[in-house]
PDB file of C-alpha atoms and ligand atoms in Angstrom:
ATOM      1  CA  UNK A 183       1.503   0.490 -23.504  1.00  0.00           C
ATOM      2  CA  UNK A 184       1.790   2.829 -20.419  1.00  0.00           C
ATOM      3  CA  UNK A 185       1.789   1.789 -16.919  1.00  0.00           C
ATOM      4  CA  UNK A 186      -0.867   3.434 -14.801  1.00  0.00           C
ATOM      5  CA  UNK A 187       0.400   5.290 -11.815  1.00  0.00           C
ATOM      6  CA  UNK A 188      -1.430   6.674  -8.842  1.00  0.00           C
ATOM      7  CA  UNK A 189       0.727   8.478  -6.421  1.00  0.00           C
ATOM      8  CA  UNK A 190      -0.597  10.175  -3.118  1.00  0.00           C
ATOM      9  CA  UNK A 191       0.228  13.361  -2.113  1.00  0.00           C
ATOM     10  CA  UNK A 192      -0.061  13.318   1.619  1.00  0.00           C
ATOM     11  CA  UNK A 193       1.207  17.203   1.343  1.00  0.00           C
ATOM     12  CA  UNK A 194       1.941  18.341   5.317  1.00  0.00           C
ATOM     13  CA  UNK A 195       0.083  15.789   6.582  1.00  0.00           C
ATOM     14  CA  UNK A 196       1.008  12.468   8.855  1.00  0.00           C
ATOM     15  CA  UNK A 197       2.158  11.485  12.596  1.00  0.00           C
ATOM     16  CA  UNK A 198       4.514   8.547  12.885  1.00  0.00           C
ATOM     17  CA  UNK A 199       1.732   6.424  14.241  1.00  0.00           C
ATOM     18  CA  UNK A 200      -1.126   7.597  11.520  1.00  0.00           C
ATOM     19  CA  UNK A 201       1.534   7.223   9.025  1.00  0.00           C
ATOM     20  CA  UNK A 202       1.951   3.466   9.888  1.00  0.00           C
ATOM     21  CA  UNK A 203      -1.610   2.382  10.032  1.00  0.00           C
ATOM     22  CA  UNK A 204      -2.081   3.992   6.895  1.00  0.00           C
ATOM     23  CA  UNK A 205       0.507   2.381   4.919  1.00  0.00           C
ATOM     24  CA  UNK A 206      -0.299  -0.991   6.808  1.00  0.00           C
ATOM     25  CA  UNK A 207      -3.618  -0.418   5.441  1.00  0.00           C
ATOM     26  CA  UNK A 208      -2.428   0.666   2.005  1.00  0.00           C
ATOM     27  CA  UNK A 209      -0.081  -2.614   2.142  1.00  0.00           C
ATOM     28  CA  UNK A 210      -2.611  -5.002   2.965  1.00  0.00           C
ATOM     29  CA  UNK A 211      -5.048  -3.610   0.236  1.00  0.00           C
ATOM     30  CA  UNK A 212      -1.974  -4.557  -2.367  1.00  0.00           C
ATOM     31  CA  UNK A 213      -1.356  -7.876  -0.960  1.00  0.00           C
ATOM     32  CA  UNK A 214      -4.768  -8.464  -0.876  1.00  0.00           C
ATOM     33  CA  UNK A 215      -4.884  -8.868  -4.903  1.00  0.00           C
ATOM     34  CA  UNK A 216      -7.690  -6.753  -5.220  1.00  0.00           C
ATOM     35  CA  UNK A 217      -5.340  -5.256  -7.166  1.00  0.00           C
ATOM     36  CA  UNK A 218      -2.980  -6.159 -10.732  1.00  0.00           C
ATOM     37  CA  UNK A 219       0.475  -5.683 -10.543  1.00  0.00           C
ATOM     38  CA  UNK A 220      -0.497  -3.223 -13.943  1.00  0.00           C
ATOM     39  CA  UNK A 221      -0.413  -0.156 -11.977  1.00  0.00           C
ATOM     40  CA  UNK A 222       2.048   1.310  -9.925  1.00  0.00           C
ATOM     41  CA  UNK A 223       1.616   2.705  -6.473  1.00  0.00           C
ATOM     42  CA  UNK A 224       3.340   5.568  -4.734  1.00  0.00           C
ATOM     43  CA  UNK A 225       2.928   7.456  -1.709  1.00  0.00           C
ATOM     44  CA  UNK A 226       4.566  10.875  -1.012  1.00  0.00           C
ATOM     45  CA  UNK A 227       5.189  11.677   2.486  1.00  0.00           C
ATOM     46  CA  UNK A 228       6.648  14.772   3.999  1.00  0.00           C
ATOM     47  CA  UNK A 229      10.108  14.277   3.663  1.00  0.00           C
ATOM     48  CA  UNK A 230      11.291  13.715   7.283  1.00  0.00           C
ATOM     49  CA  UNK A 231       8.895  10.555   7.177  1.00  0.00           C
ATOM     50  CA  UNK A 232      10.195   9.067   4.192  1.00  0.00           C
ATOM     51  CA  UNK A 233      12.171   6.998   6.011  1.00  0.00           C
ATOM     52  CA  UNK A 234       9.420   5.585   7.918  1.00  0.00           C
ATOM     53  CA  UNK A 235       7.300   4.613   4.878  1.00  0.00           C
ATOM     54  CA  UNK A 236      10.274   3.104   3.353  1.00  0.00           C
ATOM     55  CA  UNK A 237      11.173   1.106   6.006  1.00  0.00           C
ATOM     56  CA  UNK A 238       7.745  -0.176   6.167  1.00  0.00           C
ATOM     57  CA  UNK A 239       7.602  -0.898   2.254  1.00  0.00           C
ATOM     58  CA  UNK A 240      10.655  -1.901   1.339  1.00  0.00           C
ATOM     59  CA  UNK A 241      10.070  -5.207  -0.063  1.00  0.00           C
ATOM     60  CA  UNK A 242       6.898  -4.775  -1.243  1.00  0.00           C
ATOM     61  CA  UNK A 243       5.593  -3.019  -4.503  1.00  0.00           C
ATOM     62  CA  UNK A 244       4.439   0.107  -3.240  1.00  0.00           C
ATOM     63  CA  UNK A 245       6.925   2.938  -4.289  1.00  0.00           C
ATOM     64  CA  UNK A 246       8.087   5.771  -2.064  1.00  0.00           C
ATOM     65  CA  UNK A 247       8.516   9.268  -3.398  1.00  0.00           C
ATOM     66  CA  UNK A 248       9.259  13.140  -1.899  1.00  0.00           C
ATOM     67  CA  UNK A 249       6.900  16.202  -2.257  1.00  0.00           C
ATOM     68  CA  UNK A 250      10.340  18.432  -3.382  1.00  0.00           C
ATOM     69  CA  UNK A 251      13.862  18.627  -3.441  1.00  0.00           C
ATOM     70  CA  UNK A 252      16.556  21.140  -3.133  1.00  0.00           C
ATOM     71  CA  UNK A 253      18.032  21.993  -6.716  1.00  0.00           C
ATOM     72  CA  UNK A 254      21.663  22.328  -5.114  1.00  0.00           C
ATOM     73  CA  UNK A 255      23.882  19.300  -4.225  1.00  0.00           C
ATOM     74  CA  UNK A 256      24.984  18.492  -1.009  1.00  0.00           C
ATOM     75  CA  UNK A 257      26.170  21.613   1.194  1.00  0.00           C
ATOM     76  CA  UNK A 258      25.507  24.788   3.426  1.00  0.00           C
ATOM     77  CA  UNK A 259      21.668  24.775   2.681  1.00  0.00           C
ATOM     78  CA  UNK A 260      20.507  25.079   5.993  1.00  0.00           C
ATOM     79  CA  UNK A 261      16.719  23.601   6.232  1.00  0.00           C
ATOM     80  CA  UNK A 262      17.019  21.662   2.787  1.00  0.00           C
ATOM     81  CA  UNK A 263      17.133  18.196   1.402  1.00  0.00           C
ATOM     82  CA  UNK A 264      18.870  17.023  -1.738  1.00  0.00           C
ATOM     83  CA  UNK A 265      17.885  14.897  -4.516  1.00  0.00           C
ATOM     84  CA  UNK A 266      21.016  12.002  -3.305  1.00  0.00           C
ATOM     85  CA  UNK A 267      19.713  12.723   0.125  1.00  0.00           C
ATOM     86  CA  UNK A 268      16.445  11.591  -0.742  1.00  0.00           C
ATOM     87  CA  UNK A 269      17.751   8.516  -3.157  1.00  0.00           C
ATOM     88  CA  UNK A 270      19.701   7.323   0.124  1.00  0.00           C
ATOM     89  CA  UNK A 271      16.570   6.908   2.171  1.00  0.00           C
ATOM     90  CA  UNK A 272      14.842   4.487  -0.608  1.00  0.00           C
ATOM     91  CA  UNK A 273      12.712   7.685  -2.924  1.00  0.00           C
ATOM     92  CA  UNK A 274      12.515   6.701  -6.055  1.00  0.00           C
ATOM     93  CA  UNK A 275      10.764   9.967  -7.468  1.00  0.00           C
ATOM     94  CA  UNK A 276       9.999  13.318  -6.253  1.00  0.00           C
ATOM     95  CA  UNK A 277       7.466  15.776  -7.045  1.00  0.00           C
ATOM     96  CA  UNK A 278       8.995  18.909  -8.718  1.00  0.00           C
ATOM     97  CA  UNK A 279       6.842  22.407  -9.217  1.00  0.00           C
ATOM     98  CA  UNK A 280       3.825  21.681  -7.568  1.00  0.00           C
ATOM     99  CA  UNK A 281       1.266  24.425  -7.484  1.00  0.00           C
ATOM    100  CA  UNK A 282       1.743  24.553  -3.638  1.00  0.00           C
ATOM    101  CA  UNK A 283       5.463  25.480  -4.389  1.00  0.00           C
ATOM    102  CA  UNK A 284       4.893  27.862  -7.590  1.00  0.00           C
ATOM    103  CA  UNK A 285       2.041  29.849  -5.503  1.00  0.00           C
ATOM    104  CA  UNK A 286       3.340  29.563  -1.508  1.00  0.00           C
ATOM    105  CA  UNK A 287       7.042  28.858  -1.605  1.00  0.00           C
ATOM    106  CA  UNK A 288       8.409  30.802  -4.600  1.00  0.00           C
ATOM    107  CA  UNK A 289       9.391  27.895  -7.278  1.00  0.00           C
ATOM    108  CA  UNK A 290      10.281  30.091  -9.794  1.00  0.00           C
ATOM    109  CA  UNK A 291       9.870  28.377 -13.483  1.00  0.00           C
ATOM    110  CA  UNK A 292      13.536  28.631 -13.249  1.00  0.00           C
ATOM    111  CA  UNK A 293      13.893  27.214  -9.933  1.00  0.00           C
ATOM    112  CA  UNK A 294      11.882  24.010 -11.148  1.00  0.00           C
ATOM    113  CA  UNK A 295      13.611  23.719 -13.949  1.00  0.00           C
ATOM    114  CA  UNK A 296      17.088  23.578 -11.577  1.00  0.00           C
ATOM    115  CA  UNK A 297      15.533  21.217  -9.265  1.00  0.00           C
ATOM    116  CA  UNK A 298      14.244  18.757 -12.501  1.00  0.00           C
ATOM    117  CA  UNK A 299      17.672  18.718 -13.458  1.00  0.00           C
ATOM    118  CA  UNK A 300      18.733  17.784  -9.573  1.00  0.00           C
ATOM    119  CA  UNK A 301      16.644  14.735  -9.831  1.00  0.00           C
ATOM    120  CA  UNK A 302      17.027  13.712 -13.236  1.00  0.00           C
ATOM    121  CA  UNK A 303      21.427  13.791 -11.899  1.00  0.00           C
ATOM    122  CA  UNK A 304      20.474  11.462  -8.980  1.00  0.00           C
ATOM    123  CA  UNK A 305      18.339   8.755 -10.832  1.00  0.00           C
ATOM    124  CA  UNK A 306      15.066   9.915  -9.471  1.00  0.00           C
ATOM    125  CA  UNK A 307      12.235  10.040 -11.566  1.00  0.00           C
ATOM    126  CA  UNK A 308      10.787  13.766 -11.310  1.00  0.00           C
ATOM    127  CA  UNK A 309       7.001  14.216 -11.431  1.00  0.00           C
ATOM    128  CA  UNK A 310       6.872  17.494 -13.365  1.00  0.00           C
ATOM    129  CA  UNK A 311       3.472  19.036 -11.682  1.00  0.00           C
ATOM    130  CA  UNK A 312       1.636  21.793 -14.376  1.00  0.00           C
ATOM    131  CA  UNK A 313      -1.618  23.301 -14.037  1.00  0.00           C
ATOM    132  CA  UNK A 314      -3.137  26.984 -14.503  1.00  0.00           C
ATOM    133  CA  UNK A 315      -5.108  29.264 -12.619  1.00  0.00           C
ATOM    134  CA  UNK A 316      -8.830  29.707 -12.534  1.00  0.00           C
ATOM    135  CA  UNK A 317      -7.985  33.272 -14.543  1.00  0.00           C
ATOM    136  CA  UNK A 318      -5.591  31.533 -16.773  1.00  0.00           C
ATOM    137  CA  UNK A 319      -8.306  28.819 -17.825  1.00  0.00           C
ATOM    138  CA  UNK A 320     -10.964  31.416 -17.997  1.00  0.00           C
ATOM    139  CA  UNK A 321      -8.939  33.598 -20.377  1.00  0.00           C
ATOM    140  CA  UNK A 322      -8.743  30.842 -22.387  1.00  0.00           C
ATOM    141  CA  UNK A 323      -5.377  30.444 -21.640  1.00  0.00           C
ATOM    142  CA  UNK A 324      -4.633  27.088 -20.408  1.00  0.00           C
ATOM    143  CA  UNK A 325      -3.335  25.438 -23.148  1.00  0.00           C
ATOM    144  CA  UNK A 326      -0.045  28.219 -23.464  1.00  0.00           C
ATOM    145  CA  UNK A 327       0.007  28.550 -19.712  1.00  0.00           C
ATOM    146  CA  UNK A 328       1.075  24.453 -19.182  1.00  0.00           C
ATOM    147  CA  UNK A 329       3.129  24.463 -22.237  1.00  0.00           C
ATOM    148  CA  UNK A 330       5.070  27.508 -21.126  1.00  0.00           C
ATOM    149  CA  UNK A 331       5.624  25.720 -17.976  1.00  0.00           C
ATOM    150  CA  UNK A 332       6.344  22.102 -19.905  1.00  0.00           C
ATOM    151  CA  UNK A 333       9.561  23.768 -21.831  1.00  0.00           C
ATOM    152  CA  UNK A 334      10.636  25.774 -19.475  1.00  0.00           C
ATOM    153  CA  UNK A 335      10.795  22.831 -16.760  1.00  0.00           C
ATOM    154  CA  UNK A 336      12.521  20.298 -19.744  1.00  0.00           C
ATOM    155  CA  UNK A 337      14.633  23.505 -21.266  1.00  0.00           C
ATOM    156  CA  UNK A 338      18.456  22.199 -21.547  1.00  0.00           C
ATOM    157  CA  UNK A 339      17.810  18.007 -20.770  1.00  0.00           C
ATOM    158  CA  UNK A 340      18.377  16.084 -23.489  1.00  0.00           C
ATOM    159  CA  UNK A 341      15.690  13.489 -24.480  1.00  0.00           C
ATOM    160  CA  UNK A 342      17.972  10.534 -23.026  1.00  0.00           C
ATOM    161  CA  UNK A 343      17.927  11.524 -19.560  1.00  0.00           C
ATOM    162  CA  UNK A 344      14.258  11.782 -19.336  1.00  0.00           C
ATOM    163  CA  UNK A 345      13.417   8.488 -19.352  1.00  0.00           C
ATOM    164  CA  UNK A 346      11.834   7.962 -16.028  1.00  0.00           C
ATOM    165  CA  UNK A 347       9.997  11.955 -16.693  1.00  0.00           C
ATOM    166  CA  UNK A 348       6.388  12.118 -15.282  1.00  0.00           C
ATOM    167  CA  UNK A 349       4.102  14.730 -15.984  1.00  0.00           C
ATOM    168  CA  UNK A 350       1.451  15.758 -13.930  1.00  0.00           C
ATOM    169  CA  UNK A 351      -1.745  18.096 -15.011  1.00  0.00           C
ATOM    170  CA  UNK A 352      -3.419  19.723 -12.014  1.00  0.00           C
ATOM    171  CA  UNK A 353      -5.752  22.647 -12.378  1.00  0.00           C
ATOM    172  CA  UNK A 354      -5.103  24.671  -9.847  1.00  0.00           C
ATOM    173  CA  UNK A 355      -8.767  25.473  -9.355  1.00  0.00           C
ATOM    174  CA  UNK A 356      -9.230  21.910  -8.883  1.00  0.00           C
ATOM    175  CA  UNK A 357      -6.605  20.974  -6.122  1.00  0.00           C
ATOM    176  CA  UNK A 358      -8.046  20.379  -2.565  1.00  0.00           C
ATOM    177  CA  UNK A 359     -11.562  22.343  -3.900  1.00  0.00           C
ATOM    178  CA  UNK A 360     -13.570  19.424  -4.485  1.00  0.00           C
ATOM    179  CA  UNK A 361     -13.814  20.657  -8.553  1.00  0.00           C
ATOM    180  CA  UNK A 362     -12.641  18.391 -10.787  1.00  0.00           C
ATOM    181  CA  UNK A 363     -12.089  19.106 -14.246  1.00  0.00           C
ATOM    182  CA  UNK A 364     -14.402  16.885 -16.295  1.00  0.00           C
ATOM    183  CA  UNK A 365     -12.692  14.248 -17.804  1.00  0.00           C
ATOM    184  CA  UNK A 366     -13.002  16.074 -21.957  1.00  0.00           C
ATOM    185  CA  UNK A 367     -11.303  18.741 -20.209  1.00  0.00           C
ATOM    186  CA  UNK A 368      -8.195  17.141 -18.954  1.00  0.00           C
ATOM    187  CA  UNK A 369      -7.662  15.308 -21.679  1.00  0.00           C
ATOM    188  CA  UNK A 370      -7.831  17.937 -24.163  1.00  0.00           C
ATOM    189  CA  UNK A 371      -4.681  19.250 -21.909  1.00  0.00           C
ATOM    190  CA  UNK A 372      -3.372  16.106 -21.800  1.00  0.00           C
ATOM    191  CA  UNK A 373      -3.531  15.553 -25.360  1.00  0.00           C
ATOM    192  CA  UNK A 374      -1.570  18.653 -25.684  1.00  0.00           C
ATOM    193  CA  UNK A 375       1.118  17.732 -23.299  1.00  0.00           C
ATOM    194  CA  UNK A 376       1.608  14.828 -25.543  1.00  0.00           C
ATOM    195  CA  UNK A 377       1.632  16.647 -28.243  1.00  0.00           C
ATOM    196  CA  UNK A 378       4.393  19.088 -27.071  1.00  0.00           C
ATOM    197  CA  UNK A 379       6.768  16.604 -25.385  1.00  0.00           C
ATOM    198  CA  UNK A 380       6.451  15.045 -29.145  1.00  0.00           C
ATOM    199  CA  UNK A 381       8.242  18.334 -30.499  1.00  0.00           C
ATOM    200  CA  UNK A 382      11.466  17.207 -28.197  1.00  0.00           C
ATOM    201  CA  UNK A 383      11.184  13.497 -29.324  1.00  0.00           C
ATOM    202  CA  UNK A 384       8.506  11.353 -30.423  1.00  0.00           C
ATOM    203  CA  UNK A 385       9.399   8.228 -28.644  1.00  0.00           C
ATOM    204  CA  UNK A 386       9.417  10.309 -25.299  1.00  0.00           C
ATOM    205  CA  UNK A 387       5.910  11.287 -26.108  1.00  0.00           C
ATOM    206  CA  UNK A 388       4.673   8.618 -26.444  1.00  0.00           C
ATOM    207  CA  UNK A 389       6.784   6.695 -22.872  1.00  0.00           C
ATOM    208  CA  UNK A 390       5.853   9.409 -20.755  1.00  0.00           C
ATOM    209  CA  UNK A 391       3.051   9.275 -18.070  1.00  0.00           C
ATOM    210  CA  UNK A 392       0.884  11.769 -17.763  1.00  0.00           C
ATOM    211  CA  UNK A 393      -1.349  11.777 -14.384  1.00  0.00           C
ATOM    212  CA  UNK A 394      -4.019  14.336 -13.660  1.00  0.00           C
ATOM    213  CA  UNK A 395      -4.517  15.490 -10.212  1.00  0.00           C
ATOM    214  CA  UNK A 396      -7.107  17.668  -8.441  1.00  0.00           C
ATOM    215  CA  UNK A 397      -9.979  16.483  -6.294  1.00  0.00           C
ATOM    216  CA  UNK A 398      -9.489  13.012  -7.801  1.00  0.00           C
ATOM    217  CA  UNK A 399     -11.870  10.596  -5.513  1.00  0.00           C
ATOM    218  CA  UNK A 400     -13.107   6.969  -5.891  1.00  0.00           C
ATOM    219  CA  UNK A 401     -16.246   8.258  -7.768  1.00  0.00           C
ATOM    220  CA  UNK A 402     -14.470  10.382 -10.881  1.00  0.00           C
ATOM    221  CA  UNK A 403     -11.080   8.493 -10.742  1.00  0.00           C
ATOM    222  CA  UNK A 404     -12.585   5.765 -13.684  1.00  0.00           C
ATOM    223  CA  UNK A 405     -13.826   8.346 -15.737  1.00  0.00           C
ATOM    224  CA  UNK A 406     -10.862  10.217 -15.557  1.00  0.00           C
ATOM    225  CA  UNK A 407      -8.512   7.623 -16.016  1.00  0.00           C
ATOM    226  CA  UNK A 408     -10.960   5.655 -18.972  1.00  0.00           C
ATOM    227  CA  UNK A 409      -9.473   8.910 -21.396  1.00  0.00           C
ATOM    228  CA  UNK A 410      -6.598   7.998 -24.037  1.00  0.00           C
ATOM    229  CA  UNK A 411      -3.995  10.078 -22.678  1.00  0.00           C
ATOM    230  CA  UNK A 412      -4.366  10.031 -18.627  1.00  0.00           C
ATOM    231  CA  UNK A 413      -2.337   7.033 -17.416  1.00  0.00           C
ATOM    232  CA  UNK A 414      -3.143   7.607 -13.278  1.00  0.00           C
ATOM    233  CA  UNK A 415      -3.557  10.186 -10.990  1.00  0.00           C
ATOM    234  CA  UNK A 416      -1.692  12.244  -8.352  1.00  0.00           C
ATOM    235  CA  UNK A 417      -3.778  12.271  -5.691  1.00  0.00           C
ATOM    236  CA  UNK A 418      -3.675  14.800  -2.704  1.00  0.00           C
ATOM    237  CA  UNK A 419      -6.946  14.366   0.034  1.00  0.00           C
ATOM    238  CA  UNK A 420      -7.801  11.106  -0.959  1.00  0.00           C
ATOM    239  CA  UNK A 421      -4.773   9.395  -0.261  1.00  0.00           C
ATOM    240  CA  UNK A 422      -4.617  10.191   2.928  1.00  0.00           C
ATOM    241  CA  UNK A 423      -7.550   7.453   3.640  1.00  0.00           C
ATOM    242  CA  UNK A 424      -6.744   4.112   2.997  1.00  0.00           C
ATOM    243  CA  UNK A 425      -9.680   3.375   1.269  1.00  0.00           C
ATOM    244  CA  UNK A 426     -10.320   6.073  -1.138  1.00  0.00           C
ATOM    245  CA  UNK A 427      -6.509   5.479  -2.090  1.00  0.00           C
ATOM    246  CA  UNK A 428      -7.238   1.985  -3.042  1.00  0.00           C
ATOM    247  CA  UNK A 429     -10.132   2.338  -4.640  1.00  0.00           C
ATOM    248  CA  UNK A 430      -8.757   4.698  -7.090  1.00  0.00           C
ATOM    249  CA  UNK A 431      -5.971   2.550  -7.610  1.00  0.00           C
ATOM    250  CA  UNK A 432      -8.283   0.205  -8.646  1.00  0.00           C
ATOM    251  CA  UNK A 433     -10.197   2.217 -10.809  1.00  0.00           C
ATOM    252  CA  UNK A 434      -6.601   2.787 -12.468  1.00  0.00           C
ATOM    253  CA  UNK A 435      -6.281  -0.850 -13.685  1.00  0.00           C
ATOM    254  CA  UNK A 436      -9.659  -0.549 -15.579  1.00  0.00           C
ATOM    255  CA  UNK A 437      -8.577   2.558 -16.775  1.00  0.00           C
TER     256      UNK A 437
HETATM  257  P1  PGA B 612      -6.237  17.041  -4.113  1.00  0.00           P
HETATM  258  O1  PGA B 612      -4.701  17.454  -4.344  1.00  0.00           O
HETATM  259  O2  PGA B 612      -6.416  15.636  -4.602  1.00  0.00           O
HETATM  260  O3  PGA B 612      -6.457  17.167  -2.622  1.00  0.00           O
HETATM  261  O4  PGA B 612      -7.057  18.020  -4.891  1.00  0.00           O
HETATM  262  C1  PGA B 612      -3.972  17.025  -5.455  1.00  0.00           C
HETATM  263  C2  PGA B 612      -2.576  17.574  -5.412  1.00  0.00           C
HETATM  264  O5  PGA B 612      -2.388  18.747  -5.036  1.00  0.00           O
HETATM  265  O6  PGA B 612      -1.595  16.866  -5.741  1.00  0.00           O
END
C-alpha cells in the first residue's frame, strides 16, 4: 500500500509574515485530527524561506521540501543552492524538472537528469515533475512525450538509489489554468508511468508515488485521487490558502 502525498507548490510566492500564518494555519488543521496520519504533507517554499517553514515545523508531521536544486555540489555557482545545502536547512525532498523550469529557466532533459542525480547523492527524495504540452496531448502524443522525459530523468541510477523517487504528472495545459485533466485521463498516464518505471524494476513500480498536479482544488482533488494509480497531488494555487490545502489533504485520505 502507498502513502498518499499532497505537497504544495507555493512557486514565487510568500512574505515572512504570510508565510507564518499560513503554515500556523496549515499546522493547526493537522493537529486538529481532521486529518489521519495516512497521508503525508509537504509544503514547498521558495528556497530562501525554507528555513522559516522548517523552523516552524520541525517537530511536527508536516514535511518541508524545495521547488529546485543546483545539479553541481558545493562551489563557485554564484546565485545557486545545492542539494546538501538544502538537506542542512531540514528539506527532505525537492522538486526536480518542473514545467516552470523546462519552459522558463532552461532545464534541459539533461540538466534534470544531473540535478535527480544531485538529490538522489544527498538523501533527498526528488519529485520527478512530467507533463506535455497542449500540442503534445493534441497530437496524440502524450503518452511518448512523459515517457521520454521518465528515462531520460532516471537514465544511469540504479533501481537501489531510487527508493524515496516521486513522480509527478502535470499537464502543462492544466497548471495554474483552472483545466484539469479529468480524472480517466490522468490515470491512463499514470497507469503508464507505472508501467514504464516497471521496465527498470518491478518492485520500484509498484513503491513509487505518483501525484498528479494541475489546477487540483478541493472540488476535483477526490475524484482525482479515488483512481488506482494517483497516490496525492502536487498542488500549486491551492496551497497557498490554508483551507483549500487542507481540504485536499483530506480528500487524499479517502482517496
Ligand atoms: P496549479 O500548479 O495547482 O496552480 O495548477 C501546480 C504545479 O505547477 O505544481
Amino acid at each position: 500500500m502507498r502513502k498518499a502525498l499532497v505537497a504544495g507548490n507555493w512557486k514565487m510566492n510568500g512574505r515572512i509574515a504570510k508565510n507564518d500564518d499560513l503554515v500556523s494555519s496549515v499546522l493547526s488543521g493537522l493537529a486538529s485530527g481532521n486529518l489521519d496520519s495516512s497521508v503525508d504533507v509537504m509544503v514547498c517554499p521558495p528556497a530562501i524561506y525554507v528555513g522559516q517553514v522548517r523552523a516552524q515545523a520541525v517537530a511536527t508531521r508536516l514535511m518541508v521540501g524545495a521547488q529546485d536544486l543546483c545539479e553541481f555540489e558545493d562551489g563557485a555557482y554564484t546565485g545557486e543552492v545545492s542539494a546538501e545545502m538544502l538537506v542542512d536547512v531540514g528539506c527532505s525532498a525537492v522538486l526536480v524538472g518542473h514545467s516552470e523550469r523546462r519552459t522558463l529557466f532552461g532545464d534541459t532533459d539533461k540538466r534534470v537528469a544531473a540535478k535527480l542525480s544531485s538529490a538522489v547523492a544527498a538523501g533527498l527524495a526528488p519529485i520527478l515533475c512530467v507533463g506535455e504540452s497542449l500540442e503534445q496531448r493534441d497530437s496524440g502524443d502524450t503518452l511518448a512525450v512523459v515517457e521520454q522525459q521518465l528515462l531520460s530523468a532516471l537514465s544511469g541510477l540504479s533501481p537501489e538509489v531510487l527508493d524515496l523517487l516521486v513522480v509527478a504528472y502535470e499537464p502543462v495545459w492544466a497548471i495554474g489554468t483552472g483545466r484539469t485533466a479529468t480524472p480517466e485521463q490522468a490515470q491512463d498516464v499514470h497507469a503508464h508511468i507505472r508501467q514504464v518505471l516497471a521496465t527498470i524494476d518491478g518492485p520500484l513500480a509498484e513503491k513509487v508515488r505518483l501525484l498528479y498536479g494541475g489546477s487540483v482544488k478541493p472540488a476535483n482533488a477526490r475524484e482525482l485521487f479515488a483512481q488506482k494509480d494517483i497516490d496525492g497531488g502536487l498542488i500549486g494555487g491551492a496551497s497557498l490558502n490554508a483551507d483549500d490545502f487542507l481540504a485536499i489533504c483530506r480528500a487524499a485520505v479517502a482517496g
